PDB file of C-alpha atoms and ligand atoms in Angstrom:
ATOM      1  CA  MET A   1      27.462 -18.281   3.245  1.00 89.00           C
ATOM      2  CA  ASN A   2      25.981 -20.215   0.180  1.00 95.00           C
ATOM      3  CA  GLU A   3      28.282 -20.551  -2.398  1.00 97.00           C
ATOM      4  CA  MET A   4      25.621 -21.352  -4.993  1.00 98.00           C
ATOM      5  CA  PHE A   5      23.156 -18.350  -4.688  1.00 98.00           C
ATOM      6  CA  GLN A   6      26.756 -16.428  -5.220  1.00 98.00           C
ATOM      7  CA  GLN A   7      27.171 -18.628  -8.139  1.00 98.00           C
ATOM      8  CA  ALA A   8      24.212 -18.542  -9.503  1.00 98.00           C
ATOM      9  CA  LEU A   9      23.396 -14.845  -9.017  1.00 98.00           C
ATOM     10  CA  ARG A  10      27.308 -14.472 -11.336  1.00 98.00           C
ATOM     11  CA  ALA A  11      26.114 -16.862 -14.079  1.00 98.00           C
ATOM     12  CA  GLY A  12      21.870 -15.635 -13.893  1.00 98.00           C
ATOM     13  CA  ASP A  13      20.687 -19.011 -13.334  1.00 98.00           C
ATOM     14  CA  LEU A  14      17.313 -17.610 -12.202  1.00 98.00           C
ATOM     15  CA  ASP A  15      16.701 -22.094 -11.383  1.00 98.00           C
ATOM     16  CA  ALA A  16      19.905 -22.628  -9.520  1.00 98.00           C
ATOM     17  CA  ILE A  17      18.590 -18.917  -7.609  1.00 98.00           C
ATOM     18  CA  ARG A  18      15.415 -20.392  -6.862  1.00 98.00           C
ATOM     19  CA  ARG A  19      17.056 -23.748  -5.367  1.00 98.00           C
ATOM     20  CA  CYS A  20      18.821 -21.930  -2.830  1.00 98.00           C
ATOM     21  CA  PRO A  21      16.645 -20.867   1.004  1.00 98.00           C
ATOM     22  CA  LYS A  22      14.983 -17.847   0.774  1.00 98.00           C
ATOM     23  CA  ALA A  23      12.321 -16.176   2.638  1.00 98.00           C
ATOM     24  CA  ASP A  24       9.797 -13.550   0.865  1.00 98.00           C
ATOM     25  CA  LEU A  25       8.405 -11.840   4.351  1.00 98.00           C
ATOM     26  CA  HIS A  26       6.481  -8.720   2.636  1.00 98.00           C
ATOM     27  CA  ASN A  27       3.152 -10.124   1.083  1.00 96.00           C
ATOM     28  CA  HIS A  28      -0.825  -9.382   0.608  1.00 96.00           C
ATOM     29  CA  GLY A  29      -2.893 -12.854   1.110  1.00 96.00           C
ATOM     30  CA  TRP A  30      -3.658 -14.228  -2.071  1.00 96.00           C
ATOM     31  CA  ALA A  31      -1.755 -11.485  -4.256  1.00 95.00           C
ATOM     32  CA  GLY A  32       1.071 -13.463  -3.707  1.00 96.00           C
ATOM     33  CA  ALA A  33       0.314 -15.948  -6.312  1.00 97.00           C
ATOM     34  CA  ASN A  34       1.570 -15.978  -9.552  1.00 95.00           C
ATOM     35  CA  PRO A  35      -0.152 -13.699 -12.117  1.00 94.00           C
ATOM     36  CA  ALA A  36      -0.816 -16.698 -14.412  1.00 94.00           C
ATOM     37  CA  ALA A  37      -2.453 -18.367 -11.525  1.00 96.00           C
ATOM     38  CA  VAL A  38      -4.713 -15.579 -10.738  1.00 95.00           C
ATOM     39  CA  ALA A  39      -5.428 -15.348 -13.881  1.00 94.00           C
ATOM     40  CA  THR A  40      -6.474 -18.887 -14.472  1.00 95.00           C
ATOM     41  CA  ILE A  41      -8.776 -19.173 -11.486  1.00 96.00           C
ATOM     42  CA  LEU A  42     -10.764 -16.035 -11.777  1.00 94.00           C
ATOM     43  CA  GLY A  43     -11.252 -16.487 -15.193  1.00 93.00           C
ATOM     44  CA  LYS A  44      -9.723 -13.794 -16.700  1.00 89.00           C
ATOM     45  CA  THR A  45      -6.853 -12.774 -19.285  1.00 83.00           C
ATOM     46  CA  PHE A  46      -4.314 -10.331 -18.361  1.00 76.00           C
ATOM     47  CA  ALA A  47      -0.401  -9.771 -17.877  1.00 78.00           C
ATOM     48  CA  PRO A  48       1.438  -8.851 -14.796  1.00 84.00           C
ATOM     49  CA  LEU A  49       1.738  -4.689 -14.563  1.00 86.00           C
ATOM     50  CA  ALA A  50       3.887  -3.657 -17.343  1.00 83.00           C
ATOM     51  CA  ARG A  51       3.515   0.382 -16.894  1.00 87.00           C
ATOM     52  CA  LYS A  52       4.973   2.443 -14.121  1.00 90.00           C
ATOM     53  CA  LEU A  53       1.778   3.866 -11.843  1.00 90.00           C
ATOM     54  CA  ALA A  54       1.833   7.243  -9.808  1.00 86.00           C
ATOM     55  CA  SER A  55       0.061   6.817  -7.286  1.00 86.00           C
ATOM     56  CA  MET A  56      -1.620   4.217  -4.549  1.00 84.00           C
ATOM     57  CA  ALA A  57      -4.939   5.130  -6.726  1.00 87.00           C
ATOM     58  CA  GLU A  58      -3.769   3.939 -10.042  1.00 90.00           C
ATOM     59  CA  MET A  59      -2.533   1.142  -7.897  1.00 87.00           C
ATOM     60  CA  HIS A  60      -6.260  -0.224  -7.191  1.00 87.00           C
ATOM     61  CA  ALA A  61      -7.836   0.723  -9.954  1.00 90.00           C
ATOM     62  CA  TRP A  62      -5.402  -1.672 -11.744  1.00 89.00           C
ATOM     63  CA  ALA A  63      -6.134  -4.325  -9.123  1.00 89.00           C
ATOM     64  CA  ALA A  64      -9.931  -3.729  -9.496  1.00 89.00           C
ATOM     65  CA  ALA A  65      -9.949  -4.112 -12.787  1.00 88.00           C
ATOM     66  CA  HIS A  66      -7.667  -6.811 -13.556  1.00 89.00           C
ATOM     67  CA  PHE A  67      -8.502  -8.622 -10.478  1.00 89.00           C
ATOM     68  CA  GLY A  68     -11.795  -7.373  -9.820  1.00 87.00           C
ATOM     69  CA  ASN A  69     -13.861  -8.172  -6.258  1.00 88.00           C
ATOM     70  CA  PRO A  70     -13.252 -12.317  -6.742  1.00 92.00           C
ATOM     71  CA  ASP A  71     -16.368 -14.204  -5.560  1.00 94.00           C
ATOM     72  CA  PRO A  72     -15.111 -16.085  -1.592  1.00 94.00           C
ATOM     73  CA  LYS A  73     -15.666 -18.976  -2.592  1.00 96.00           C
ATOM     74  CA  LEU A  74     -12.668 -19.324  -5.141  1.00 97.00           C
ATOM     75  CA  ARG A  75     -10.564 -17.571  -2.228  1.00 97.00           C
ATOM     76  CA  PRO A  76      -9.334 -21.454  -0.981  1.00 98.00           C
ATOM     77  CA  ARG A  77      -7.869 -22.091  -4.556  1.00 98.00           C
ATOM     78  CA  LEU A  78      -6.537 -18.131  -4.895  1.00 98.00           C
ATOM     79  CA  PHE A  79      -4.430 -18.852  -1.579  1.00 98.00           C
ATOM     80  CA  GLU A  80      -3.599 -22.444  -2.749  1.00 98.00           C
ATOM     81  CA  ALA A  81      -2.166 -20.956  -5.984  1.00 98.00           C
ATOM     82  CA  ALA A  82      -0.068 -18.620  -3.264  1.00 98.00           C
ATOM     83  CA  PHE A  83       1.442 -20.936  -1.413  1.00 98.00           C
ATOM     84  CA  VAL A  84       1.687 -23.331  -4.829  1.00 98.00           C
ATOM     85  CA  ARG A  85       3.880 -20.149  -5.772  1.00 98.00           C
ATOM     86  CA  ALA A  86       6.015 -20.053  -2.288  1.00 98.00           C
ATOM     87  CA  ALA A  87       7.356 -23.540  -3.318  1.00 98.00           C
ATOM     88  CA  GLU A  88       8.124 -23.215  -6.416  1.00 98.00           C
ATOM     89  CA  ASP A  89      10.389 -19.946  -6.070  1.00 98.00           C
ATOM     90  CA  GLY A  90      12.700 -22.164  -3.645  1.00 98.00           C
ATOM     91  CA  LEU A  91      11.013 -19.989  -0.276  1.00 98.00           C
ATOM     92  CA  VAL A  92      11.562 -22.159   2.606  1.00 98.00           C
ATOM     93  CA  ARG A  93      10.278 -18.913   5.204  1.00 98.00           C
ATOM     94  CA  TYR A  94       6.276 -17.314   3.983  1.00 98.00           C
ATOM     95  CA  GLU A  95       5.251 -15.220   5.657  1.00 98.00           C
ATOM     96  CA  ILE A  96       1.738 -14.592   4.790  1.00 98.00           C
ATOM     97  CA  GLY A  97      -1.894 -14.385   6.084  1.00 98.00           C
ATOM     98  CA  ASP A  98      -5.090 -12.080   5.532  1.00 98.00           C
ATOM     99  CA  ASP A  99      -6.700  -9.290   6.339  1.00 98.00           C
ATOM    100  CA  VAL A 100      -8.766  -9.370   9.450  1.00 98.00           C
ATOM    101  CA  TRP A 101     -11.547  -7.718   7.334  1.00 97.00           C
ATOM    102  CA  ALA A 102     -11.773 -11.486   6.030  1.00 97.00           C
ATOM    103  CA  ILE A 103     -13.753 -12.696   8.608  1.00 97.00           C
ATOM    104  CA  THR A 104     -16.584 -10.503   7.121  1.00 96.00           C
ATOM    105  CA  LEU A 105     -16.098 -13.097   4.081  1.00 94.00           C
ATOM    106  CA  ASP A 106     -15.978 -16.087   5.263  1.00 93.00           C
ATOM    107  CA  GLY A 107     -17.895 -15.809   8.813  1.00 94.00           C
ATOM    108  CA  SER A 108     -15.422 -16.392  11.222  1.00 98.00           C
ATOM    109  CA  ALA A 109     -11.994 -16.303  12.285  1.00 98.00           C
ATOM    110  CA  GLY A 110     -11.885 -20.206  12.214  1.00 98.00           C
ATOM    111  CA  ASN A 111     -12.912 -20.282   8.640  1.00 98.00           C
ATOM    112  CA  VAL A 112     -10.607 -17.105   7.523  1.00 98.00           C
ATOM    113  CA  THR A 113      -7.974 -19.760   9.540  1.00 98.00           C
ATOM    114  CA  ASP A 114      -8.842 -23.293   7.996  1.00 98.00           C
ATOM    115  CA  ILE A 115      -8.827 -21.767   4.068  1.00 98.00           C
ATOM    116  CA  LEU A 116      -5.068 -20.765   5.368  1.00 98.00           C
ATOM    117  CA  LYS A 117      -4.512 -23.928   6.626  1.00 98.00           C
ATOM    118  CA  ARG A 118      -5.148 -26.336   3.648  1.00 98.00           C
ATOM    119  CA  ALA A 119      -4.017 -23.675   1.482  1.00 98.00           C
ATOM    120  CA  HIS A 120      -0.476 -24.474   2.886  1.00 98.00           C
ATOM    121  CA  GLU A 121      -1.184 -28.203   3.159  1.00 98.00           C
ATOM    122  CA  ARG A 122      -1.850 -28.220  -0.094  1.00 98.00           C
ATOM    123  CA  GLY A 123       0.204 -26.179  -1.911  1.00 98.00           C
ATOM    124  CA  ALA A 124       3.704 -25.984  -0.101  1.00 98.00           C
ATOM    125  CA  PRO A 125       3.703 -28.232   3.333  1.00 98.00           C
ATOM    126  CA  GLY A 126       7.243 -27.826   2.900  1.00 97.00           C
ATOM    127  CA  VAL A 127       7.382 -24.309   3.798  1.00 98.00           C
ATOM    128  CA  GLU A 128       7.511 -23.017   7.061  1.00 98.00           C
ATOM    129  CA  TRP A 129       4.744 -20.625   6.874  1.00 98.00           C
ATOM    130  CA  ILE A 130       4.552 -18.346   8.885  1.00 98.00           C
ATOM    131  CA  PRO A 131       0.928 -16.869   9.990  1.00 98.00           C
ATOM    132  CA  GLN A 132       0.014 -13.118   9.540  1.00 98.00           C
ATOM    133  CA  LEU A 133      -2.667 -10.717  10.452  1.00 98.00           C
ATOM    134  CA  GLY A 134      -3.403  -8.012   8.412  1.00 98.00           C
ATOM    135  CA  MET A 135      -4.746  -4.270   8.890  1.00 98.00           C
ATOM    136  CA  SER A 136      -5.872  -1.427   6.986  1.00 97.00           C
ATOM    137  CA  ARG A 137      -4.797   1.862   7.346  1.00 96.00           C
ATOM    138  CA  HIS A 138      -8.486   2.873   5.760  1.00 95.00           C
ATOM    139  CA  CYS A 139     -10.728   1.383   8.689  1.00 97.00           C
ATOM    140  CA  ARG A 140     -12.320   2.229  11.573  1.00 98.00           C
ATOM    141  CA  ILE A 141      -9.828   0.916  15.108  1.00 98.00           C
ATOM    142  CA  GLU A 142     -13.363  -0.125  16.730  1.00 98.00           C
ATOM    143  CA  ASP A 143     -13.970  -2.162  13.392  1.00 98.00           C
ATOM    144  CA  ILE A 144     -10.448  -3.437  13.279  1.00 98.00           C
ATOM    145  CA  ARG A 145     -10.278  -4.391  16.975  1.00 98.00           C
ATOM    146  CA  ARG A 146     -13.487  -6.420  17.020  1.00 98.00           C
ATOM    147  CA  TRP A 147     -12.182  -8.206  14.224  1.00 98.00           C
ATOM    148  CA  MET A 148      -8.853  -9.370  15.156  1.00 98.00           C
ATOM    149  CA  GLU A 149     -10.243 -10.296  18.938  1.00 98.00           C
ATOM    150  CA  PRO A 150     -11.518 -13.685  17.449  1.00 98.00           C
ATOM    151  CA  PHE A 151      -7.921 -14.360  15.141  1.00 98.00           C
ATOM    152  CA  LEU A 152      -6.163 -13.337  18.601  1.00 98.00           C
ATOM    153  CA  GLU A 153      -7.686 -16.209  20.217  1.00 98.00           C
ATOM    154  CA  LEU A 154      -7.006 -18.944  18.543  1.00 98.00           C
ATOM    155  CA  ARG A 155      -3.328 -18.849  19.165  1.00 98.00           C
ATOM    156  CA  PHE A 156      -2.295 -19.366  16.525  1.00 98.00           C
ATOM    157  CA  TYR A 157      -0.751 -16.072  14.363  1.00 98.00           C
ATOM    158  CA  ARG A 158       2.454 -15.362  14.768  1.00 98.00           C
ATOM    159  CA  THR A 159       2.530 -11.578  13.336  1.00 98.00           C
ATOM    160  CA  LEU A 160       0.475  -8.613  12.610  1.00 98.00           C
ATOM    161  CA  ASP A 161       1.045  -5.576   9.750  1.00 98.00           C
ATOM    162  CA  LEU A 162      -0.520  -2.099   8.792  1.00 98.00           C
ATOM    163  CA  SER A 163      -0.998  -1.248   5.670  1.00 97.00           C
ATOM    164  CA  GLY A 164      -3.446   1.173   3.043  1.00 93.00           C
ATOM    165  CA  ASP A 165      -2.798   4.527   2.597  1.00 92.00           C
ATOM    166  CA  GLU A 166      -0.656   5.879   4.832  1.00 94.00           C
ATOM    167  CA  PHE A 167      -1.809   9.281   5.546  1.00 94.00           C
ATOM    168  CA  ALA A 168      -5.274   7.925   5.853  1.00 95.00           C
ATOM    169  CA  GLN A 169      -4.930   8.548   9.618  1.00 97.00           C
ATOM    170  CA  PRO A 170      -2.399   9.442  12.135  1.00 97.00           C
ATOM    171  CA  ILE A 171       0.013   5.770  13.438  1.00 97.00           C
ATOM    172  CA  GLU A 172      -0.816   6.218  16.594  1.00 97.00           C
ATOM    173  CA  ASN A 173      -4.423   5.687  16.601  1.00 98.00           C
ATOM    174  CA  PHE A 174      -3.469   2.092  16.137  1.00 98.00           C
ATOM    175  CA  LYS A 175      -1.172   1.570  19.784  1.00 98.00           C
ATOM    176  CA  PRO A 176      -4.038   0.203  21.403  1.00 98.00           C
ATOM    177  CA  LEU A 177      -4.386  -2.156  18.560  1.00 98.00           C
ATOM    178  CA  TYR A 178      -0.459  -2.970  19.171  1.00 98.00           C
ATOM    179  CA  ARG A 179      -0.349  -2.828  22.376  1.00 98.00           C
ATOM    180  CA  LEU A 180      -3.134  -6.024  22.452  1.00 98.00           C
ATOM    181  CA  ALA A 181      -1.307  -7.316  19.973  1.00 98.00           C
ATOM    182  CA  LYS A 182       1.857  -7.731  21.522  1.00 98.00           C
ATOM    183  CA  ALA A 183       0.724  -8.661  24.959  1.00 98.00           C
ATOM    184  CA  ASN A 184      -0.622 -12.130  22.484  1.00 98.00           C
ATOM    185  CA  GLY A 185       2.818 -12.321  21.838  1.00 98.00           C
ATOM    186  CA  LEU A 186       2.567 -11.219  18.306  1.00 98.00           C
ATOM    187  CA  ARG A 187       5.865  -9.849  16.553  1.00 98.00           C
ATOM    188  CA  LEU A 188       5.244  -5.776  14.965  1.00 98.00           C
ATOM    189  CA  LYS A 189       4.817  -4.820  11.760  1.00 98.00           C
ATOM    190  CA  ALA A 190       3.401  -2.053   8.961  1.00 98.00           C
ATOM    191  CA  HIS A 191       3.749   0.033   6.362  1.00 98.00           C
ATOM    192  CA  VAL A 192       5.882   3.133   6.637  1.00 98.00           C
ATOM    193  CA  GLY A 193       7.941   4.966   4.523  1.00 98.00           C
ATOM    194  CA  GLU A 194       7.149   3.982   0.978  1.00 96.00           C
ATOM    195  CA  TRP A 195       4.794   7.284   0.571  1.00 95.00           C
ATOM    196  CA  GLY A 196       5.766   8.921   3.993  1.00 96.00           C
ATOM    197  CA  ASP A 197       9.344  10.234   5.502  1.00 98.00           C
ATOM    198  CA  ALA A 198      12.164   9.192   6.904  1.00 98.00           C
ATOM    199  CA  ASP A 199      10.511  10.994  10.216  1.00 98.00           C
ATOM    200  CA  SER A 200       7.838   8.588   9.767  1.00 98.00           C
ATOM    201  CA  VAL A 201       9.601   5.495  10.163  1.00 98.00           C
ATOM    202  CA  ARG A 202      10.774   6.300  13.157  1.00 98.00           C
ATOM    203  CA  ARG A 203       7.361   7.253  14.808  1.00 98.00           C
ATOM    204  CA  ALA A 204       6.401   4.452  13.001  1.00 98.00           C
ATOM    205  CA  VAL A 205       8.661   1.978  15.208  1.00 98.00           C
ATOM    206  CA  GLU A 206       8.544   4.365  18.413  1.00 98.00           C
ATOM    207  CA  GLU A 207       4.792   4.656  18.889  1.00 98.00           C
ATOM    208  CA  LEU A 208       3.853   1.105  17.973  1.00 98.00           C
ATOM    209  CA  ASP A 209       7.196  -0.647  19.043  1.00 98.00           C
ATOM    210  CA  LEU A 210       7.012  -2.173  15.621  1.00 98.00           C
ATOM    211  CA  ASP A 211      10.120  -5.328  15.054  1.00 98.00           C
ATOM    212  CA  GLU A 212      10.118  -4.762  11.485  1.00 98.00           C
ATOM    213  CA  VAL A 213       8.884  -2.228   8.875  1.00 98.00           C
ATOM    214  CA  GLN A 214       7.209  -3.272   5.979  1.00 98.00           C
ATOM    215  CA  HIS A 215       8.733  -0.650   2.917  1.00 98.00           C
ATOM    216  CA  GLY A 216      10.844   1.812   5.027  1.00 98.00           C
ATOM    217  CA  LEU A 217      12.747   3.057   1.914  1.00 97.00           C
ATOM    218  CA  ALA A 218      12.172   6.895   2.748  1.00 98.00           C
ATOM    219  CA  ALA A 219      14.724   6.374   6.119  1.00 98.00           C
ATOM    220  CA  ALA A 220      17.816   6.023   3.613  1.00 98.00           C
ATOM    221  CA  ASP A 221      17.058   9.851   3.489  1.00 98.00           C
ATOM    222  CA  SER A 222      18.061  10.791   7.293  1.00 98.00           C
ATOM    223  CA  PRO A 223      21.445   9.930   8.665  1.00 98.00           C
ATOM    224  CA  SER A 224      19.876   9.748  12.139  1.00 98.00           C
ATOM    225  CA  VAL A 225      17.206   7.508  11.037  1.00 98.00           C
ATOM    226  CA  LEU A 226      18.941   5.068   9.658  1.00 98.00           C
ATOM    227  CA  ARG A 227      21.854   5.426  12.828  1.00 98.00           C
ATOM    228  CA  PHE A 228      17.878   4.692  15.022  1.00 98.00           C
ATOM    229  CA  LEU A 229      17.248   1.850  12.600  1.00 98.00           C
ATOM    230  CA  ALA A 230      20.601  -0.059  12.358  1.00 98.00           C
ATOM    231  CA  ASP A 231      20.974   0.893  16.633  1.00 98.00           C
ATOM    232  CA  HIS A 232      17.939  -0.882  17.411  1.00 98.00           C
ATOM    233  CA  ARG A 233      18.073  -4.150  14.997  1.00 98.00           C
ATOM    234  CA  ILE A 234      14.506  -2.812  13.166  1.00 98.00           C
ATOM    235  CA  ARG A 235      14.171  -5.287  10.262  1.00 98.00           C
ATOM    236  CA  LEU A 236      13.445  -3.542   6.831  1.00 98.00           C
ATOM    237  CA  ASN A 237      11.069  -5.293   4.365  1.00 98.00           C
ATOM    238  CA  LEU A 238      11.667  -4.306   1.652  1.00 98.00           C
ATOM    239  CA  CYS A 239      10.025  -4.740  -2.673  1.00 98.00           C
ATOM    240  CA  PRO A 240      12.089  -3.490  -5.125  1.00 98.00           C
ATOM    241  CA  THR A 241       9.907  -4.034  -8.398  1.00 97.00           C
ATOM    242  CA  SER A 242       7.286  -2.553  -5.965  1.00 96.00           C
ATOM    243  CA  ASN A 243       8.653   0.470  -5.728  1.00 97.00           C
ATOM    244  CA  LEU A 244      10.233   1.379  -9.431  1.00 96.00           C
ATOM    245  CA  MET A 245       6.107  -0.007 -10.700  1.00 95.00           C
ATOM    246  CA  LEU A 246       4.645   2.633  -7.974  1.00 94.00           C
ATOM    247  CA  GLY A 247       7.149   5.203  -8.719  1.00 93.00           C
ATOM    248  CA  ARG A 248       8.888   5.122  -5.112  1.00 95.00           C
ATOM    249  CA  VAL A 249      12.379   4.554  -6.867  1.00 96.00           C
ATOM    250  CA  GLU A 250      13.804   6.294 -10.548  1.00 96.00           C
ATOM    251  CA  SER A 251      15.887   2.556 -11.113  1.00 97.00           C
ATOM    252  CA  LEU A 252      17.093  -0.466  -9.100  1.00 98.00           C
ATOM    253  CA  SER A 253      20.575   0.685  -9.575  1.00 98.00           C
ATOM    254  CA  SER A 254      18.948   3.377  -7.202  1.00 98.00           C
ATOM    255  CA  HIS A 255      17.456   1.452  -5.215  1.00 98.00           C
ATOM    256  CA  PRO A 256      17.719   2.994  -1.117  1.00 98.00           C
ATOM    257  CA  ILE A 257      18.501  -0.717  -0.545  1.00 98.00           C
ATOM    258  CA  ARG A 258      22.131  -0.296  -0.858  1.00 98.00           C
ATOM    259  CA  LYS A 259      22.409   3.325   1.030  1.00 98.00           C
ATOM    260  CA  LEU A 260      20.234   0.953   3.934  1.00 98.00           C
ATOM    261  CA  PHE A 261      22.582  -1.889   3.788  1.00 98.00           C
ATOM    262  CA  ASP A 262      25.709   0.467   4.217  1.00 98.00           C
ATOM    263  CA  ALA A 263      24.336   2.024   7.094  1.00 98.00           C
ATOM    264  CA  GLY A 264      24.213  -1.294   9.017  1.00 98.00           C
ATOM    265  CA  VAL A 265      19.854  -1.755   8.389  1.00 98.00           C
ATOM    266  CA  ARG A 266      19.500  -5.541   8.460  1.00 98.00           C
ATOM    267  CA  VAL A 267      17.733  -5.440   5.041  1.00 98.00           C
ATOM    268  CA  THR A 268      15.441  -7.853   3.575  1.00 98.00           C
ATOM    269  CA  VAL A 269      13.861  -8.842  -0.699  1.00 98.00           C
ATOM    270  CA  ASN A 270      10.239  -9.198  -0.871  1.00 98.00           C
ATOM    271  CA  THR A 271       7.687  -9.371  -3.534  1.00 98.00           C
ATOM    272  CA  ASP A 272       4.486  -7.241  -2.299  1.00 97.00           C
ATOM    273  CA  ASP A 273       2.334  -8.846  -5.323  1.00 95.00           C
ATOM    274  CA  MET A 274       3.737 -11.329  -7.460  1.00 95.00           C
ATOM    275  CA  ALA A 275      -0.086 -11.229  -8.841  1.00 95.00           C
ATOM    276  CA  MET A 276       0.694  -8.089 -10.179  1.00 94.00           C
ATOM    277  CA  PHE A 277       4.160  -7.426 -10.721  1.00 95.00           C
ATOM    278  CA  GLY A 278       5.319 -11.196 -11.937  1.00 95.00           C
ATOM    279  CA  GLN A 279       8.326 -10.721  -9.808  1.00 97.00           C
ATOM    280  CA  SER A 280       9.579 -14.244  -7.449  1.00 98.00           C
ATOM    281  CA  VAL A 281      11.538 -13.362  -4.861  1.00 98.00           C
ATOM    282  CA  SER A 282      14.175 -15.160  -6.892  1.00 98.00           C
ATOM    283  CA  HIS A 283      14.109 -12.745  -9.402  1.00 98.00           C
ATOM    284  CA  GLU A 284      14.100  -9.716  -7.312  1.00 98.00           C
ATOM    285  CA  PHE A 285      17.736 -10.608  -6.355  1.00 98.00           C
ATOM    286  CA  LEU A 286      18.468 -11.377 -10.098  1.00 98.00           C
ATOM    287  CA  ASN A 287      17.287  -8.372 -10.808  1.00 98.00           C
ATOM    288  CA  LEU A 288      19.106  -6.049  -8.062  1.00 98.00           C
ATOM    289  CA  PHE A 289      22.657  -7.838  -9.191  1.00 98.00           C
ATOM    290  CA  LYS A 290      21.569  -7.638 -12.938  1.00 98.00           C
ATOM    291  CA  ALA A 291      21.736  -3.615 -12.215  1.00 98.00           C
ATOM    292  CA  GLY A 292      24.676  -3.218 -10.457  1.00 98.00           C
ATOM    293  CA  CYS A 293      23.079  -1.800  -6.909  1.00 98.00           C
ATOM    294  CA  LEU A 294      24.084  -4.737  -4.924  1.00 98.00           C
ATOM    295  CA  ASN A 295      26.860  -7.892  -5.316  1.00 98.00           C
ATOM    296  CA  GLU A 296      26.759 -11.282  -4.709  1.00 98.00           C
ATOM    297  CA  SER A 297      27.972 -11.644  -1.475  1.00 98.00           C
ATOM    298  CA  GLU A 298      26.031  -9.122  -0.217  1.00 98.00           C
ATOM    299  CA  LEU A 299      22.754 -10.051  -1.621  1.00 98.00           C
ATOM    300  CA  ASP A 300      23.805 -13.726  -0.509  1.00 98.00           C
ATOM    301  CA  GLN A 301      23.845 -11.727   3.629  1.00 98.00           C
ATOM    302  CA  ILE A 302      20.311 -10.100   2.539  1.00 98.00           C
ATOM    303  CA  ARG A 303      18.731 -13.618   1.726  1.00 98.00           C
ATOM    304  CA  GLU A 304      20.065 -14.767   5.075  1.00 98.00           C
ATOM    305  CA  ASN A 305      18.594 -11.949   6.676  1.00 98.00           C
ATOM    306  CA  GLY A 306      14.951 -13.599   6.133  1.00 98.00           C
ATOM    307  CA  LEU A 307      15.927 -16.735   7.302  1.00 98.00           C
ATOM    308  CA  SER A 308      15.391 -16.000  10.431  1.00 95.00           C
ATOM    309  CA  ASP A 309      13.410 -13.991  13.500  1.00 91.00           C
TER     310      ASP A 309
HETATM  311 ZN1   ZN B 401       2.936  -4.128   0.642  1.00 81.88          ZN
END
């Protein structure tokens, strides 16, 4: 336990919280950068999202209006900004990468990976980087496989994530891709239970053999799914501000992280899309403390949950 961290929460001292070791295990590429940095690089002016949205469609519309489709030439600077943010936030572990689809932007898996490696070296060489491969639930399985294979051949990536509209296609469709990633030694994660129900979380864990779940907050609605997650030591990487701004929770004080924690589920606190929501991991911890959702020693345990696999 870290007494400095707990004291910093009690004092509401954001700088002191930043100085304590933390992880961010739920990110989406360069959207991990500060909003101001992204705005500067894109030559735009915008503030982080200030009002609650009602759907993923509204979120995508916001992203399209504010980020647009950045020139691929800007990708090295955008990713470097994400690593700079990680260092500023006092992260010691940062799980970030790109969607395998990016191979169509940069020409090869090696080029995509080199951009990430350089961004890490320049932006946050002291932060442990866990290279993550992403894929979208909207894409055709055969396309994803074609894009993914060259990345796996690099033997560099350590985790796999699936994001996008949870209802785009059945989770079972992704089974062969997860088997392939597992055979290549990757830790397995997927976005479920953000929009879907508790049973969808359990089904994804069982069908895809997941080690971790991104979000998964709907699990709190089912005592049997809570028990299943706790018994199998499945980690849930939660993003409280994202849940609030996308209308998945009423308030931070009533966030299901409380129920998940009490049920013995291993949870962590993360940012999702820092460039959109404007809240760092340090902010997220302080926000949960101020809302009275969890106390300082509980948040300290949650902080530690992210520091190892
Ligand atoms: Zn996410």
